[in-house]
Each structure stands twice: as structure tokens, then as C-alpha cells.
CSV table of C-alpha atoms in Angstrom, one decimal:
chain,number,residue,atom,x,y,z
C,14,MET,CA,-58.0,38.3,27.1
C,15,LYS,CA,-55.8,35.4,26.1
C,16,ALA,CA,-57.0,33.3,29.0
C,17,LYS,CA,-60.7,34.0,28.0
C,18,LEU,CA,-59.9,33.0,24.4
C,19,ASN,CA,-58.4,29.7,25.6
C,20,ARG,CA,-61.5,29.0,27.7
C,21,TYR,CA,-63.7,29.6,24.6
C,22,LEU,CA,-61.6,27.3,22.5
C,23,LEU,CA,-61.7,24.6,25.2
C,24,LEU,CA,-65.5,24.9,25.4
C,25,ILE,CA,-65.9,24.6,21.6
C,26,ALA,CA,-63.6,21.5,21.6
C,27,SER,CA,-65.6,20.0,24.5
C,28,VAL,CA,-68.8,20.5,22.5
C,29,PHE,CA,-67.4,18.8,19.4
C,30,LEU,CA,-66.0,16.0,21.6
C,31,VAL,CA,-69.4,15.4,23.3
C,32,SER,CA,-71.1,15.5,19.9
C,33,ALA,CA,-68.7,12.9,18.5
C,34,VAL,CA,-69.3,10.7,21.5
C,35,VAL,CA,-73.0,11.0,21.2
C,36,GLN,CA,-72.9,10.3,17.5
C,37,ALA,CA,-70.6,7.2,18.1
C,38,GLN,CA,-73.1,5.9,20.7
C,39,GLU,CA,-76.0,6.5,18.3
C,40,GLU,CA,-74.1,4.6,15.6
C,41,GLN,CA,-73.6,1.7,17.9
C,42,THR,CA,-77.3,1.5,19.0
C,43,SER,CA,-79.2,2.6,15.9
C,44,PHE,CA,-79.4,0.3,12.8
C,45,ASN,CA,-81.2,0.1,9.5
C,46,LEU,CA,-81.4,-3.4,8.0
C,47,ASP,CA,-78.2,-3.1,6.1
C,48,GLU,CA,-76.3,-1.8,9.1
C,49,ALA,CA,-77.7,-4.6,11.2
C,50,ILE,CA,-76.5,-7.2,8.7
C,51,ASN,CA,-73.1,-5.6,8.5
C,52,TYR,CA,-72.8,-5.6,12.2
C,53,ALA,CA,-73.7,-9.3,12.3
C,54,MET,CA,-71.0,-10.0,9.6
C,55,GLU,CA,-68.4,-8.5,12.0
C,56,ASN,CA,-69.7,-9.8,15.3
C,57,SER,CA,-71.4,-13.1,14.7
C,58,TYR,CA,-69.8,-15.9,16.8
C,59,VAL,CA,-70.7,-18.5,14.1
C,60,LEU,CA,-69.0,-16.5,11.4
C,61,HIS,CA,-65.9,-16.1,13.7
C,62,ASN,CA,-65.6,-19.8,13.7
C,63,THR,CA,-66.0,-20.2,9.9
C,64,ARG,CA,-63.3,-17.6,9.4
C,65,GLN,CA,-61.1,-19.7,11.7
C,66,ASP,CA,-61.9,-22.7,9.5
C,67,ILE,CA,-60.6,-20.9,6.5
C,68,THR,CA,-57.4,-20.0,8.3
C,69,ILE,CA,-57.0,-23.7,9.5
C,70,ALA,CA,-57.5,-24.9,5.9
C,71,GLN,CA,-54.8,-22.5,4.7
C,72,LYS,CA,-52.4,-23.8,7.4
C,73,GLN,CA,-53.2,-27.4,6.3
C,74,VAL,CA,-52.3,-26.4,2.8
C,75,TRP,CA,-48.8,-25.5,3.9
C,76,GLU,CA,-48.7,-28.6,6.1
C,77,THR,CA,-49.3,-30.7,3.0
C,78,ILE,CA,-46.7,-28.8,1.0
C,79,SER,CA,-44.0,-29.0,3.7
C,80,THR,CA,-44.1,-32.8,3.8
C,81,GLY,CA,-42.4,-32.8,0.4
C,82,LEU,CA,-39.7,-30.2,1.4
C,83,PRO,CA,-36.4,-31.0,3.1
C,84,GLN,CA,-36.7,-32.4,6.6
C,85,VAL,CA,-33.9,-31.8,9.1
C,86,SER,CA,-33.6,-33.3,12.5
C,87,GLY,CA,-30.9,-33.5,15.2
C,88,SER,CA,-30.2,-36.0,17.9
C,89,ALA,CA,-28.0,-36.4,20.9
C,90,ASN,CA,-27.4,-39.3,23.3
C,91,TYR,CA,-25.5,-39.9,26.5
C,92,ASN,CA,-25.3,-43.4,28.0
C,93,TRP,CA,-23.8,-44.7,31.3
C,94,PHE,CA,-23.7,-48.4,31.6
C,95,LEU,CA,-24.1,-49.4,35.2
C,96,ASN,CA,-23.4,-53.0,34.1
C,97,LEU,CA,-21.7,-53.5,30.7
C,98,PRO,CA,-23.2,-56.2,28.6
C,99,VAL,CA,-21.6,-59.6,28.9
C,100,SER,CA,-20.8,-62.0,26.0
C,101,LEU,CA,-19.8,-65.7,26.4
C,102,ILE,CA,-16.7,-66.7,24.4
C,103,PRO,CA,-15.8,-70.4,23.8
C,104,GLY,CA,-13.0,-71.4,26.3
C,105,GLU,CA,-10.8,-73.1,23.6
C,106,PHE,CA,-10.2,-69.7,22.0
C,107,PHE,CA,-8.1,-68.9,25.1
C,108,GLY,CA,-6.6,-72.4,25.6
C,109,GLY,CA,-9.3,-73.6,27.9
C,110,GLU,CA,-11.3,-76.8,27.8
C,111,PRO,CA,-13.6,-77.4,24.8
C,112,GLY,CA,-17.3,-76.8,25.7
C,113,THR,CA,-16.5,-74.2,28.3
C,114,TYR,CA,-17.3,-70.5,28.0
C,115,ILE,CA,-15.5,-67.4,29.3
C,116,PRO,CA,-17.6,-64.3,30.2
C,117,VAL,CA,-16.2,-61.2,28.6
C,118,LYS,CA,-17.4,-57.5,28.8
C,119,PHE,CA,-17.1,-55.4,25.7
C,120,GLY,CA,-17.3,-51.6,25.6
C,121,GLN,CA,-16.7,-48.8,28.1
C,122,ASP,CA,-18.8,-47.4,30.9
C,123,PHE,CA,-19.7,-44.2,29.1
C,124,ASN,CA,-20.6,-43.3,25.5
C,125,SER,CA,-22.2,-40.4,23.8
C,126,ASP,CA,-23.2,-39.4,20.3
C,127,PHE,CA,-24.8,-36.5,18.5
C,128,GLY,CA,-25.8,-36.2,14.8
C,129,LEU,CA,-27.7,-34.5,12.1
C,130,SER,CA,-30.0,-36.1,9.5
C,131,VAL,CA,-31.5,-34.6,6.4
C,132,SER,CA,-34.2,-36.3,4.2
C,133,GLN,CA,-35.8,-35.1,1.0
C,134,GLN,CA,-38.7,-36.6,-0.9
C,135,ILE,CA,-37.8,-37.0,-4.5
C,136,PHE,CA,-41.0,-38.5,-5.9
C,137,ASP,CA,-44.3,-39.4,-4.3
C,138,GLY,CA,-47.5,-39.4,-6.4
C,139,SER,CA,-49.7,-39.0,-3.3
C,140,TRP,CA,-47.9,-35.8,-2.4
C,141,ILE,CA,-48.3,-34.4,-5.9
C,142,VAL,CA,-52.0,-35.0,-5.8
C,143,GLY,CA,-52.3,-33.7,-2.3
C,144,VAL,CA,-50.6,-30.4,-3.1
C,145,THR,CA,-52.8,-29.9,-6.2
C,146,SER,CA,-55.9,-30.5,-4.2
C,147,ALA,CA,-55.0,-28.6,-1.1
C,148,GLU,CA,-56.3,-25.3,-2.4
C,149,LEU,CA,-59.6,-27.0,-3.1
C,150,TYR,CA,-60.1,-27.6,0.6
C,151,VAL,CA,-59.4,-23.9,1.3
C,152,ASN,CA,-62.1,-23.1,-1.4
C,153,LEU,CA,-64.5,-25.4,0.4
C,154,ALA,CA,-63.9,-23.6,3.7
C,155,LYS,CA,-64.5,-20.3,2.0
C,156,GLN,CA,-67.7,-21.5,0.4
C,157,ALA,CA,-68.9,-22.9,3.8
C,158,HIS,CA,-68.2,-19.4,5.3
C,159,GLU,CA,-70.1,-17.8,2.4
C,160,LYS,CA,-73.1,-20.1,3.0
C,161,THR,CA,-73.0,-19.2,6.7
C,162,GLU,CA,-73.0,-15.5,5.8
C,163,ILE,CA,-76.2,-16.0,3.7
C,164,ASP,CA,-77.8,-17.8,6.6
C,165,ILE,CA,-76.9,-15.0,8.9
C,166,ARG,CA,-78.3,-12.4,6.5
C,167,ASN,CA,-81.5,-14.3,6.3
C,168,ALA,CA,-81.7,-14.7,10.1
C,169,VAL,CA,-81.0,-11.1,10.8
C,170,SER,CA,-83.5,-9.9,8.2
C,171,GLN,CA,-86.2,-12.1,9.7
C,172,ALA,CA,-85.5,-10.9,13.2
C,173,TYR,CA,-85.4,-7.3,12.0
C,174,TYR,CA,-88.8,-7.7,10.4
C,175,ALA,CA,-90.2,-9.3,13.5
C,176,VAL,CA,-89.1,-6.3,15.6
C,177,LEU,CA,-90.7,-3.8,13.2
C,178,ILE,CA,-94.0,-5.7,13.0
C,179,SER,CA,-94.0,-6.1,16.8
C,180,GLN,CA,-93.5,-2.4,17.2
C,181,ARG,CA,-96.4,-1.7,14.9
C,182,TYR,CA,-98.6,-4.2,16.6
C,183,LYS,CA,-97.8,-2.6,20.0
C,184,GLU,CA,-98.6,0.9,18.6
C,185,VAL,CA,-102.0,-0.3,17.3
C,186,MET,CA,-102.8,-2.2,20.5
C,187,GLN,CA,-101.9,0.9,22.5
C,188,GLU,CA,-104.1,3.0,20.3
C,189,ASN,CA,-107.0,0.5,20.7
C,190,TYR,CA,-106.5,0.5,24.5
C,191,ASP,CA,-106.6,4.3,24.6
C,192,ASN,CA,-109.8,4.4,22.6
C,193,THR,CA,-111.5,1.8,24.6
C,194,GLU,CA,-110.4,3.5,27.9
C,195,LYS,CA,-111.9,6.8,26.6
C,196,LEU,CA,-115.1,5.1,25.6
C,197,TYR,CA,-115.3,3.3,29.0
C,198,LYS,CA,-114.9,6.5,30.9
C,199,GLU,CA,-117.5,8.3,28.8
C,200,THR,CA,-120.0,5.5,29.2
C,201,LYS,CA,-119.4,5.4,33.0
C,202,ILE,CA,-120.2,9.1,33.1
C,203,TYR,CA,-123.4,8.5,31.2
C,204,PHE,CA,-124.2,5.6,33.6
C,205,ASP,CA,-123.6,7.8,36.6
C,206,ASN,CA,-126.1,10.3,35.1
C,207,GLY,CA,-128.6,7.6,34.4
C,208,LEU,CA,-128.2,7.6,30.7
C,209,ARG,CA,-126.6,4.1,30.3
C,210,GLU,CA,-127.2,0.7,31.8
C,211,SER,CA,-124.8,-1.0,34.1
C,212,GLN,CA,-124.5,-3.8,31.5
C,213,ASP,CA,-122.9,-1.3,29.0
C,214,VAL,CA,-120.3,-0.3,31.6
C,215,ASP,CA,-119.5,-3.9,32.5
C,216,GLN,CA,-119.2,-4.9,28.8
C,217,LEU,CA,-116.8,-2.0,28.1
C,218,ARG,CA,-114.9,-2.9,31.3
C,219,ILE,CA,-114.4,-6.4,29.7
C,220,LEU,CA,-113.3,-4.8,26.5
C,221,LEU,CA,-110.8,-2.6,28.4
C,222,LYS,CA,-109.3,-5.6,30.1
C,223,ASN,CA,-109.0,-7.5,26.8
C,224,ALA,CA,-107.3,-4.5,25.3
C,225,GLU,CA,-105.0,-4.3,28.2
C,226,ASN,CA,-104.1,-8.0,27.8
C,227,GLU,CA,-103.3,-7.5,24.1
C,228,MET,CA,-101.2,-4.5,24.9
C,229,LEU,CA,-99.2,-6.5,27.5
C,230,ARG,CA,-98.8,-9.4,25.1
C,231,SER,CA,-97.5,-7.0,22.4
C,232,ASP,CA,-94.9,-5.7,25.0
C,233,ARG,CA,-93.7,-9.2,25.7
C,234,GLU,CA,-93.6,-10.2,22.0
C,235,LEU,CA,-91.6,-7.0,21.2
C,236,ALA,CA,-89.1,-7.8,24.0
C,237,ILE,CA,-88.7,-11.3,22.7
C,238,ALA,CA,-88.2,-10.1,19.1
C,239,ARG,CA,-85.5,-7.7,20.2
C,240,ILE,CA,-83.7,-10.5,22.1
C,241,VAL,CA,-83.7,-12.7,19.0
C,242,LEU,CA,-82.4,-9.8,16.8
C,243,LYS,CA,-79.6,-9.1,19.3
C,244,TYR,CA,-78.7,-12.8,19.3
C,245,THR,CA,-78.5,-13.1,15.5
C,246,MET,CA,-76.5,-9.9,15.3
C,247,GLY,CA,-74.0,-10.9,18.0
C,248,TYR,CA,-75.1,-7.8,19.9
C,249,GLU,CA,-74.9,-7.3,23.6
C,250,MET,CA,-78.1,-8.4,25.3
C,251,ASN,CA,-78.1,-5.7,27.9
C,252,GLU,CA,-77.6,-2.9,25.4
C,253,GLU,CA,-80.4,-0.9,23.9
C,254,ILE,CA,-81.0,-1.2,20.2
C,255,ILE,CA,-83.0,1.2,18.0
C,256,LEU,CA,-84.3,0.3,14.5
C,257,LYS,CA,-84.2,3.1,11.9
C,258,ASP,CA,-86.4,1.5,9.2
C,259,LYS,CA,-90.2,1.3,9.1
C,260,ILE,CA,-92.0,-1.8,8.1
C,261,GLU,CA,-93.5,0.0,5.0
C,262,THR,CA,-90.0,0.4,3.6
C,263,PHE,CA,-90.0,-3.3,2.9
C,264,VAL,CA,-93.7,-4.1,2.3
C,265,LEU,CA,-94.6,-1.4,-0.2
C,266,PRO,CA,-92.1,-2.5,-2.9
C,267,LEU,CA,-93.4,-6.0,-2.7
C,268,ILE,CA,-97.0,-5.1,-3.4
C,269,GLN,CA,-96.3,-2.4,-5.9
C,270,GLU,CA,-94.1,-4.3,-8.4
C,271,GLN,CA,-93.5,-7.9,-9.4
C,272,ASN,CA,-90.3,-9.6,-8.4
C,273,ASN,CA,-88.1,-10.3,-11.4
C,274,LEU,CA,-85.4,-12.3,-9.7
C,275,GLN,CA,-84.0,-15.1,-11.9
C,276,LEU,CA,-82.2,-18.2,-10.8
C,277,ASP,CA,-78.4,-17.8,-11.3
C,278,LEU,CA,-77.5,-21.5,-11.0
C,279,LEU,CA,-73.8,-21.3,-11.6
C,280,ASN,CA,-73.3,-18.6,-8.9
C,281,HIS,CA,-75.6,-20.2,-6.3
C,282,ILE,CA,-73.7,-21.2,-3.3
C,283,ASP,CA,-75.4,-24.6,-2.9
C,284,TYR,CA,-74.6,-25.5,-6.5
C,285,ARG,CA,-71.0,-24.3,-6.2
C,286,LEU,CA,-70.6,-26.4,-3.0
C,287,ALA,CA,-71.9,-29.5,-4.8
C,288,ALA,CA,-69.5,-28.8,-7.7
C,289,SER,CA,-66.6,-28.5,-5.2
C,290,ASN,CA,-67.6,-31.7,-3.5
C,291,PHE,CA,-67.4,-33.4,-6.9
C,292,GLU,CA,-63.9,-32.0,-7.5
C,293,VAL,CA,-62.9,-33.4,-4.1
C,294,SER,CA,-64.1,-36.8,-5.0
C,295,GLU,CA,-62.1,-36.7,-8.3
C,296,LYS,CA,-59.0,-35.8,-6.4
C,297,LEU,CA,-59.6,-38.6,-3.9
C,298,LEU,CA,-59.9,-41.0,-6.8
C,299,LYS,CA,-56.6,-39.8,-8.2
C,300,LEU,CA,-55.0,-40.1,-4.8
C,301,GLU,CA,-56.0,-43.8,-4.6
C,302,LYS,CA,-54.7,-44.5,-8.1
C,303,VAL,CA,-51.3,-43.0,-7.5
C,304,ALA,CA,-50.9,-45.3,-4.6
C,305,TYR,CA,-49.8,-47.9,-7.2
C,306,LEU,CA,-46.8,-45.7,-8.1
C,307,PRO,CA,-43.4,-46.2,-6.3
C,308,SER,CA,-42.0,-43.5,-4.0
C,309,LEU,CA,-38.4,-42.3,-3.8
C,310,ASN,CA,-36.6,-40.5,-0.9
C,311,GLY,CA,-33.1,-39.3,-0.4
C,312,PHE,CA,-31.3,-39.0,2.9
C,313,TYR,CA,-28.1,-37.9,4.5
C,314,SER,CA,-26.8,-38.6,8.1
C,315,TYR,CA,-23.8,-37.3,10.0
C,316,THR,CA,-22.9,-38.6,13.5
C,317,LYS,CA,-20.0,-38.2,16.0
C,318,THR,CA,-19.5,-40.8,18.8
C,319,SER,CA,-17.2,-40.9,21.8
C,320,TYR,CA,-16.4,-43.7,24.3
C,321,GLY,CA,-14.7,-43.7,27.6
C,322,ASN,CA,-14.5,-44.9,31.2
C,323,ASN,CA,-14.7,-41.3,32.4
C,324,ALA,CA,-18.0,-39.5,32.7
C,325,ASN,CA,-16.5,-36.4,31.1
C,326,LEU,CA,-16.5,-37.6,27.4
C,327,PHE,CA,-15.4,-34.1,26.2
C,328,LYS,CA,-11.9,-35.1,27.0
C,329,GLU,CA,-12.1,-38.2,24.8
C,330,LYS,CA,-11.7,-38.6,21.1
C,331,TRP,CA,-14.8,-38.3,18.9
C,332,PHE,CA,-15.2,-40.5,15.9
C,333,PRO,CA,-17.3,-39.1,13.0
C,334,SER,CA,-19.4,-41.2,10.6
C,335,SER,CA,-21.6,-40.1,7.7
C,336,LEU,CA,-24.1,-41.7,5.3
C,337,VAL,CA,-25.9,-40.7,2.2
C,338,GLY,CA,-28.4,-42.9,0.4
C,339,PHE,CA,-31.8,-43.4,-1.4
C,340,GLN,CA,-34.8,-45.3,-0.3
C,341,ALA,CA,-37.4,-46.6,-2.8
C,342,SER,CA,-40.8,-48.1,-1.9
C,343,ILE,CA,-42.4,-50.2,-4.6
C,344,PRO,CA,-45.8,-51.6,-4.1
C,345,ILE,CA,-45.9,-55.2,-5.5
C,346,PHE,CA,-48.8,-57.1,-4.0
C,347,ASN,CA,-51.4,-56.2,-1.4
C,348,SER,CA,-54.2,-58.8,-2.0
C,349,GLY,CA,-56.5,-56.3,-3.7
C,350,THR,CA,-56.6,-53.7,-1.0
C,351,LYS,CA,-55.6,-50.8,-3.3
C,352,ARG,CA,-58.0,-52.0,-6.0
C,353,SER,CA,-60.8,-52.0,-3.4
C,354,ARG,CA,-60.0,-48.5,-2.3
C,355,VAL,CA,-60.0,-47.3,-6.0
C,356,GLN,CA,-63.4,-48.9,-6.6
C,357,GLN,CA,-64.8,-47.2,-3.5
C,358,ALA,CA,-63.4,-43.8,-4.6
C,359,GLU,CA,-65.1,-44.4,-8.1
C,360,LEU,CA,-68.4,-45.0,-6.4
C,361,GLU,CA,-68.0,-41.9,-4.2
C,362,MET,CA,-67.3,-39.8,-7.3
C,363,ASP,CA,-70.5,-41.3,-8.9
C,364,LYS,CA,-72.4,-40.3,-5.8
C,365,ALA,CA,-71.0,-36.8,-5.9
C,366,ALA,CA,-72.0,-36.4,-9.6
C,367,THR,CA,-75.5,-37.6,-8.8
C,368,GLU,CA,-75.6,-35.2,-5.8
C,369,GLN,CA,-74.6,-32.3,-8.1
C,370,LYS,CA,-77.4,-33.1,-10.5
C,371,LEU,CA,-79.9,-33.5,-7.7
C,372,THR,CA,-78.8,-30.1,-6.3
C,373,GLU,CA,-79.4,-28.5,-9.7
C,374,LEU,CA,-82.9,-29.9,-9.8
C,375,THR,CA,-83.6,-29.1,-6.2
C,376,LEU,CA,-82.6,-25.4,-6.7
C,377,GLN,CA,-84.8,-25.1,-9.8
C,378,LYS,CA,-87.7,-26.6,-7.8
C,379,ASP,CA,-87.1,-24.3,-4.8
C,380,TYR,CA,-86.9,-21.3,-7.0
C,381,LEU,CA,-90.2,-22.0,-8.8
C,382,THR,CA,-91.9,-22.9,-5.5
C,383,ALA,CA,-90.6,-19.7,-3.8
C,384,LYS,CA,-91.8,-17.6,-6.7
C,385,ALA,CA,-95.3,-19.0,-6.5
C,386,GLU,CA,-95.4,-18.7,-2.7
C,387,LEU,CA,-94.4,-15.0,-3.0
C,388,GLU,CA,-97.4,-14.4,-5.3
C,389,THR,CA,-99.7,-16.2,-2.9
C,390,ALA,CA,-98.3,-14.3,0.1
C,391,ARG,CA,-98.8,-11.0,-1.8
C,392,GLU,CA,-102.4,-11.8,-2.6
C,393,ARG,CA,-103.1,-12.9,1.0
C,394,PHE,CA,-101.5,-9.8,2.4
C,395,LEU,CA,-103.6,-7.5,0.1
C,396,ASN,CA,-106.8,-9.3,1.2
C,397,ASP,CA,-105.9,-9.2,4.9
C,398,ARG,CA,-105.0,-5.6,4.7
C,399,GLU,CA,-108.4,-4.8,3.0
C,400,ASN,CA,-110.2,-6.8,5.7
C,401,ARG,CA,-108.3,-4.9,8.4
C,402,ASP,CA,-109.3,-1.6,6.9
C,403,LEU,CA,-112.9,-2.7,6.6
C,404,ALA,CA,-112.9,-4.0,10.2
C,405,ARG,CA,-111.4,-0.7,11.4
C,406,SER,CA,-114.1,1.3,9.5
C,407,ILE,CA,-116.9,-0.9,10.9
C,408,LEU,CA,-115.5,-0.5,14.5
C,409,ASP,CA,-115.2,3.3,14.1
C,410,LYS,CA,-118.8,3.5,12.9
C,411,SER,CA,-119.9,1.1,15.7
C,412,GLN,CA,-118.4,3.3,18.3
C,413,ILE,CA,-120.3,6.3,16.9
C,414,LYS,CA,-123.5,4.3,16.9
C,415,PHE,CA,-122.8,3.2,20.5
C,416,ASN,CA,-122.3,6.7,21.6
C,417,ASN,CA,-125.6,7.6,20.1
C,418,GLY,CA,-127.3,4.7,21.7
C,419,MET,CA,-128.0,2.9,18.4
C,420,ILE,CA,-126.3,-0.4,19.2
C,421,SER,CA,-125.5,-2.3,22.4
C,422,SER,CA,-122.2,-2.8,24.1
C,423,ALA,CA,-122.3,-6.5,23.1
C,424,GLU,CA,-122.4,-5.5,19.4
C,425,LEU,CA,-119.5,-3.1,19.9
C,426,SER,CA,-117.5,-5.8,21.6
C,427,GLN,CA,-118.1,-8.1,18.7
C,428,GLN,CA,-116.9,-5.5,16.2
C,429,GLU,CA,-113.8,-4.8,18.3
C,430,SER,CA,-112.9,-8.5,18.5
C,431,GLN,CA,-113.4,-8.7,14.7
C,432,TYR,CA,-111.0,-5.8,14.2
C,433,ILE,CA,-108.3,-7.3,16.4
C,434,THR,CA,-108.7,-10.7,14.7
C,435,ASN,CA,-108.3,-9.1,11.3
C,436,PHE,CA,-105.4,-7.0,12.4
C,437,GLN,CA,-103.6,-10.1,13.8
C,438,ALA,CA,-104.3,-11.9,10.5
C,439,MET,CA,-102.7,-9.0,8.6
C,440,VAL,CA,-99.6,-9.1,10.9
C,441,THR,CA,-99.3,-12.8,10.1
C,442,SER,CA,-99.6,-12.2,6.4
C,443,THR,CA,-97.1,-9.4,6.6
C,444,LEU,CA,-94.5,-11.7,8.1
C,445,GLN,CA,-95.3,-14.4,5.5
C,446,LEU,CA,-94.9,-11.8,2.7
C,447,LEU,CA,-91.5,-10.7,3.9
C,448,GLN,CA,-90.5,-14.3,4.6
C,449,ALA,CA,-91.6,-15.3,1.1
C,450,ASP,CA,-89.4,-12.5,-0.4
C,451,LEU,CA,-86.4,-13.7,1.6
C,452,ASN,CA,-87.1,-17.3,0.5
C,453,LEU,CA,-87.2,-16.2,-3.2
C,454,LYS,CA,-83.9,-14.2,-2.9
C,455,LYS,CA,-82.3,-17.2,-1.2
C,456,ALA,CA,-83.6,-19.7,-3.8
C,457,ALA,CA,-82.4,-17.4,-6.6
C,458,GLY,CA,-78.9,-17.0,-5.0
C,459,ALA,CA,-79.4,-13.3,-4.5
C,460,LEU,CA,-79.5,-13.0,-0.8
């Protein structure tokens, strides 16, 4: 009884485990738009690099700070003179003839030293400005990352929409092919019974081939759209991907209500980037101005040295020496080099201020343009959708008339071509409507 109970428990556990695995697999392959965007935020190779840029900027901040902190270094030397240096001493010093020289070697065959040096920056205006502006460069890296995230959200949304529309187009083309095939088979039966002309069969055969071509084209377009979506998401190309949303989820809200998005200039990433660039130019100007100030550093050095004619200097006596001091660097005259650099920095700051103003005007222009283009896209979509519905209605009636012998196959072919043309126009206007909505969100700083 106990063994049977254990088997039941094992079976139940296995069922839950399999269910969990299946659910995990489904979560990895099925996405709505928000999930697809979140997946891209985690797996995009471009965003990976911009995150690394933020980390690099943070490391550079500490690099800048550390240059003003104590610097400690050690050194060690061991020298073996194969030939000691020779000096010439006047001969009369040793009772020789004036004008003669006696070669003399000074030193010993071996010497060694080791030491420790410490330096500390006491005052440097460039370091002070650099430290105060270091965080600004981190902020720039974060803003660049944020802008890349917006671009990724935009790209994933466009690719997601393209797959949904391609799926719908494929469904309609498949339906059109099935209807045409059915009509072709019926007409051929009528022809075999002498109730239709061969021209009608041939014309419907052409329609069937055209419908087949459209269906094959829709397959290829859907495959390409999926590849683009996987690429923008950072998704494995060989893995299957399933979209949970329907195209109506995104289209219906755009045609049922007006978009009331307002431009939030101060929070728009492009405006904040322009403002940050202006702050950087201000810091660079300060950096050039403080180059006129003197700098002061303190240092300490301790060394021990040993000499001897034996290679093993550890047996010899070591002589210590130490030094402490200050070093000041005072700029006096540089023929106008620093002044020229200050003037260049002033001009760069003026350019940054102009660029910030231009960015403000450009964002306002882009917002107003995107808002107008969304209205145009909405009106075009509504007109194309109405034309599609009318063309579908005309085609349905034409098929009934053809079955009743009231119109020719040529007229039916014309109506079917009209329907496909209008449906393709609606597909194009759907993409334009969704693109216009994305453009407006991006222009308003809401994407």
C-alpha cells in the first residue's frame, strides 16, 4: 500500500514538473507586445554595449578621483659593472708632470638599492573641475542608454506590427485562394457537363494561379517579418516565436479616440541630451580657465643603497636616505596658447547653447508634424478599410452572378484584382497608421 502511494505521489509530481516545463517553454516562445519589448530590453546586443558604456563611465569617474589621492610606488635596482667608469685626474695632483692625466676608477663592481616613494596632490584646479564633472559623463552614458532603449522599443513595436499584419494578410490570401479553388472546381464540373465555356475555366485557372502566387508571397513576407522581429528582440533565429496579440488590439483604439499626447519637453530624452551637452561644454570651459592656476604637490622618498665587490650585497652595509618636499608648477607665459584654448571652449559652449535651442524647436516641429500625420493616417486607413469592404462585397456578388451565368469570368477576374488591390492598400495604410502612432509617441517623449 505504501509503495503504491509513493508511485501515485511520483506520478503527480511528474505531471506538475512537465506542466511547469511546458509553461516555461510557452513563456519563452509566446509574446505580447510588452513582453517582446521587455525581452529585447534584457537580450538586445546593442543595449548590452550601452550598459557596458555606463560601467566604463563609472570606472572613469573613479580613475579621475584617484589621480588626486596618494600615489605610492616602490623601486628596486641591482647593478653589476662589467667595466667601472673611468675618470681622468690631472697628474700634478699626484706629483706627476703638469698637463698629464692619470686614469682612475671610482666605485665598486656591484651596487643595489630599493626604495619607496609617496606623492600627494595638494592643489590642482584641473583635478577639481574634473571630479565635479565626472558624474556628468556617467549621466551622459545613462542618457545614451535610455535613448537606445527608446529606439529598441520603437523597432520592436514596428517589427511586431509587421508580423501581425503579415499574418492577417496570409490568412486573407489563403481564404481567397480557397474560394477561387472552389469556384474553379465548380466551373470545371459545369464545363465537363457542357454548361460552361473553356474560356471560363481558363480564366479561373489564371485567377487560381494568381491567388497561389499571392499566398506564396504572403508566406515569404511573414517569414521575413518574423526574422526582423527576432533580430530586434535579440531572440534566437532558429527558435519558434508566437505572437499573442491581434492587430485589432492596436488599430481599434487609434480609430475610436483622438490621441491627446502632449509634448513633455523637459523630460524628452533628446532635449535632456542637448542640455547635458551644454553642461559638458561649460565644464570644459572651466577646465581651460583653471589651467591658469598653479598646482602644488607634496612628495616623500625613502631609499636604501649598498655597494660592494661581492655579488652578494646582503652581506654589505646598507645606507639609508630619505627626502620630503613640495613641488609647485606656476604657469607664467605660453605665447597665448591657453588663451586660445579658452576662446575655443567659449565658442564650443555657444554652439552647445545654439544646439539646445535648435533641439527645442526641432522637437516642437516634430511633435506637431507627427500629430498631423497621425490624423492623415487615420483618415487614409478609414477610407482604405471602407474601400476594402466595398471591394469584398462587390466580389462576393460577382461570384454569385458568375455562378448564375450573369457575368463573364473576365469580369469576375477584374473584381478579384480590385479586391486584392484594395486589401493591399488597407494593409499599407494600417502599417502607416501604427507607424504614425509610434512617431507621435516618440516625438512627445512618451515611447
